[in-house]
Amino acid sequence: MNRPAEYQVSDALSSKQKGDIAEARVAELIVLYGRRALSCYKPLSDDEGIDLIVKEKGTSLKTLYLQVKSRFRLSPPGSRSFVQTPAQDSIVDSYQMALVFVYFDPDKGDIHDKL
């Protein structure tokens, strides 16, 4: 489905802007569809590979740290393949840390149905 030109994702977006858009959408979906009441927080800096902090609402201090990796293009173009290679040093081996891979579909103007 091709959208009219006025609704197409801008080619002028920087990789930082694309990442911020994907992270915001992931946070929205977590809050909307979480099985429990959840809150999402975004750290002020991105120097430890943590893009979002997810916490159960209320008195619980249970937290999950997320690193969101996003793509706005499939590799190779026209395929259905999503290729993302995170830096080894950004991956923390902990049950509290998770990687979320997101394909932002420019034709839909939203992230793909399957995260």
PDB file of C-alpha atoms in Angstrom:
ATOM      1  CA  MET A   1       0.000   0.000   0.000  1.00  0.00           C
ATOM      2  CA  ASN A   2       1.599   3.241  -1.088  1.00  0.00           C
ATOM      3  CA  ARG A   3       0.533   6.405   0.667  1.00  0.00           C
ATOM      4  CA  PRO A   4       0.084   9.779  -1.005  1.00  0.00           C
ATOM      5  CA  ALA A   5       3.292  11.837  -0.960  1.00  0.00           C
ATOM      6  CA  GLU A   6       1.986  14.125   1.786  1.00  0.00           C
ATOM      7  CA  TYR A   7       1.716  11.104   4.135  1.00  0.00           C
ATOM      8  CA  GLN A   8       5.068   9.481   3.413  1.00  0.00           C
ATOM      9  CA  VAL A   9       7.778   9.261   6.036  1.00  0.00           C
ATOM     10  CA  SER A  10      10.258  12.079   5.491  1.00  0.00           C
ATOM     11  CA  ASP A  11      13.650  11.198   4.017  1.00  0.00           C
ATOM     12  CA  ALA A  12      15.072  14.038   6.119  1.00  0.00           C
ATOM     13  CA  LEU A  13      14.742  12.120   9.414  1.00  0.00           C
ATOM     14  CA  SER A  14      18.066  11.515  11.147  1.00  0.00           C
ATOM     15  CA  SER A  15      18.901   8.098  12.593  1.00  0.00           C
ATOM     16  CA  LYS A  16      18.519   9.635  16.086  1.00  0.00           C
ATOM     17  CA  GLN A  17      15.015  10.846  15.231  1.00  0.00           C
ATOM     18  CA  LYS A  18      14.087   7.439  13.824  1.00  0.00           C
ATOM     19  CA  GLY A  19      15.327   5.734  16.979  1.00  0.00           C
ATOM     20  CA  ASP A  20      13.394   8.163  19.183  1.00  0.00           C
ATOM     21  CA  ILE A  21      10.207   7.532  17.181  1.00  0.00           C
ATOM     22  CA  ALA A  22      10.567   3.751  17.499  1.00  0.00           C
ATOM     23  CA  GLU A  23      11.328   3.957  21.236  1.00  0.00           C
ATOM     24  CA  ALA A  24       8.300   6.192  21.850  1.00  0.00           C
ATOM     25  CA  ARG A  25       6.023   3.793  19.960  1.00  0.00           C
ATOM     26  CA  VAL A  26       7.340   0.773  21.897  1.00  0.00           C
ATOM     27  CA  ALA A  27       6.702   2.639  25.174  1.00  0.00           C
ATOM     28  CA  GLU A  28       3.154   3.484  24.049  1.00  0.00           C
ATOM     29  CA  LEU A  29       2.398  -0.145  23.186  1.00  0.00           C
ATOM     30  CA  ILE A  30       3.777  -1.404  26.500  1.00  0.00           C
ATOM     31  CA  VAL A  31       1.582   1.017  28.449  1.00  0.00           C
ATOM     32  CA  LEU A  32      -1.492   0.314  26.279  1.00  0.00           C
ATOM     33  CA  TYR A  33      -1.298  -3.484  26.140  1.00  0.00           C
ATOM     34  CA  GLY A  34       0.686  -4.571  29.195  1.00  0.00           C
ATOM     35  CA  ARG A  35      -0.988  -7.381  31.144  1.00  0.00           C
ATOM     36  CA  ARG A  36      -0.289  -5.391  34.295  1.00  0.00           C
ATOM     37  CA  ALA A  37      -0.348  -1.652  34.876  1.00  0.00           C
ATOM     38  CA  LEU A  38       3.069  -0.513  33.638  1.00  0.00           C
ATOM     39  CA  SER A  39       4.942   2.764  33.364  1.00  0.00           C
ATOM     40  CA  CYS A  40       7.758   3.529  30.921  1.00  0.00           C
ATOM     41  CA  TYR A  41      10.612   5.914  31.553  1.00  0.00           C
ATOM     42  CA  LYS A  42      13.308   7.198  29.202  1.00  0.00           C
ATOM     43  CA  PRO A  43      16.777   7.822  30.673  1.00  0.00           C
ATOM     44  CA  LEU A  44      18.302  11.267  30.171  1.00  0.00           C
ATOM     45  CA  SER A  45      21.373   9.742  28.558  1.00  0.00           C
ATOM     46  CA  ASP A  46      21.929   6.730  26.326  1.00  0.00           C
ATOM     47  CA  ASP A  47      25.411   5.776  27.445  1.00  0.00           C
ATOM     48  CA  GLU A  48      24.662   2.325  28.912  1.00  0.00           C
ATOM     49  CA  GLY A  49      22.501   0.869  26.152  1.00  0.00           C
ATOM     50  CA  ILE A  50      19.259   1.406  28.075  1.00  0.00           C
ATOM     51  CA  ASP A  51      16.595   3.088  25.964  1.00  0.00           C
ATOM     52  CA  LEU A  52      13.533   2.474  28.144  1.00  0.00           C
ATOM     53  CA  ILE A  53      12.891   1.491  31.740  1.00  0.00           C
ATOM     54  CA  VAL A  54       9.645  -0.402  32.326  1.00  0.00           C
ATOM     55  CA  LYS A  55       8.246  -0.576  35.864  1.00  0.00           C
ATOM     56  CA  GLU A  56       5.136  -2.062  37.403  1.00  0.00           C
ATOM     57  CA  LYS A  57       2.901   0.707  38.730  1.00  0.00           C
ATOM     58  CA  GLY A  58       2.384   0.952  42.462  1.00  0.00           C
ATOM     59  CA  THR A  59       4.786   0.004  45.211  1.00  0.00           C
ATOM     60  CA  SER A  60       6.596  -2.672  43.213  1.00  0.00           C
ATOM     61  CA  LEU A  61      10.164  -1.873  42.261  1.00  0.00           C
ATOM     62  CA  LYS A  62      10.281  -4.591  39.586  1.00  0.00           C
ATOM     63  CA  THR A  63      11.921  -3.103  36.522  1.00  0.00           C
ATOM     64  CA  LEU A  64      12.887  -4.204  33.039  1.00  0.00           C
ATOM     65  CA  TYR A  65      15.530  -2.386  31.034  1.00  0.00           C
ATOM     66  CA  LEU A  66      14.997  -2.305  27.274  1.00  0.00           C
ATOM     67  CA  GLN A  67      17.325  -1.598  24.429  1.00  0.00           C
ATOM     68  CA  VAL A  68      15.306  -0.831  21.294  1.00  0.00           C
ATOM     69  CA  LYS A  69      16.843  -1.527  17.897  1.00  0.00           C
ATOM     70  CA  SER A  70      14.886  -0.225  14.934  1.00  0.00           C
ATOM     71  CA  ARG A  71      15.012  -0.272  11.160  1.00  0.00           C
ATOM     72  CA  PHE A  72      13.097   1.831   8.673  1.00  0.00           C
ATOM     73  CA  ARG A  73      14.160  -0.356   5.706  1.00  0.00           C
ATOM     74  CA  LEU A  74      14.257  -4.067   5.092  1.00  0.00           C
ATOM     75  CA  SER A  75      17.500  -5.712   3.970  1.00  0.00           C
ATOM     76  CA  PRO A  76      17.780  -6.151   1.051  1.00  0.00           C
ATOM     77  CA  PRO A  77      15.146  -3.651  -0.133  1.00  0.00           C
ATOM     78  CA  GLY A  78      11.951  -5.351  -1.285  1.00  0.00           C
ATOM     79  CA  SER A  79      12.589  -8.429   0.834  1.00  0.00           C
ATOM     80  CA  ARG A  80      10.858  -9.463   4.036  1.00  0.00           C
ATOM     81  CA  SER A  81      14.155  -9.691   5.924  1.00  0.00           C
ATOM     82  CA  PHE A  82      15.021  -7.666   8.990  1.00  0.00           C
ATOM     83  CA  VAL A  83      18.735  -7.567   9.782  1.00  0.00           C
ATOM     84  CA  GLN A  84      20.023  -5.805  12.880  1.00  0.00           C
ATOM     85  CA  THR A  85      23.392  -6.386  14.528  1.00  0.00           C
ATOM     86  CA  PRO A  86      23.680  -4.847  17.994  1.00  0.00           C
ATOM     87  CA  ALA A  87      27.133  -4.016  19.318  1.00  0.00           C
ATOM     88  CA  GLN A  88      28.382  -6.838  21.538  1.00  0.00           C
ATOM     89  CA  ASP A  89      29.410  -4.474  24.335  1.00  0.00           C
ATOM     90  CA  SER A  90      25.880  -3.039  24.549  1.00  0.00           C
ATOM     91  CA  ILE A  91      24.317  -6.394  25.461  1.00  0.00           C
ATOM     92  CA  VAL A  92      24.012  -7.102  29.182  1.00  0.00           C
ATOM     93  CA  ASP A  93      23.394 -10.695  30.260  1.00  0.00           C
ATOM     94  CA  SER A  94      20.646 -10.192  32.823  1.00  0.00           C
ATOM     95  CA  TYR A  95      17.043 -11.295  33.234  1.00  0.00           C
ATOM     96  CA  GLN A  96      16.222  -7.602  33.768  1.00  0.00           C
ATOM     97  CA  MET A  97      17.573  -6.577  30.335  1.00  0.00           C
ATOM     98  CA  ALA A  98      15.853  -7.221  27.013  1.00  0.00           C
ATOM     99  CA  LEU A  99      16.410  -6.293  23.387  1.00  0.00           C
ATOM    100  CA  VAL A 100      13.406  -5.220  21.320  1.00  0.00           C
ATOM    101  CA  PHE A 101      13.753  -5.285  17.534  1.00  0.00           C
ATOM    102  CA  VAL A 102      11.336  -3.035  15.660  1.00  0.00           C
ATOM    103  CA  TYR A 103      10.671  -2.587  11.958  1.00  0.00           C
ATOM    104  CA  PHE A 104       9.011   0.765  11.268  1.00  0.00           C
ATOM    105  CA  ASP A 105       6.972   0.259   8.108  1.00  0.00           C
ATOM    106  CA  PRO A 106       7.081   3.555   6.166  1.00  0.00           C
ATOM    107  CA  ASP A 107       4.071   2.496   4.071  1.00  0.00           C
ATOM    108  CA  LYS A 108       1.918   2.027   7.181  1.00  0.00           C
ATOM    109  CA  GLY A 109       3.457   4.928   9.079  1.00  0.00           C
ATOM    110  CA  ASP A 110       3.773   2.688  12.133  1.00  0.00           C
ATOM    111  CA  ILE A 111       5.796  -0.190  13.472  1.00  0.00           C
ATOM    112  CA  HIS A 112       5.185  -3.600  11.949  1.00  0.00           C
ATOM    113  CA  ASP A 113       2.657  -5.844  13.682  1.00  0.00           C
ATOM    114  CA  LYS A 114       5.282  -8.301  14.870  1.00  0.00           C
ATOM    115  CA  LEU A 115       7.952  -7.030  17.232  1.00  0.00           C
TER     116      LEU A 115
END
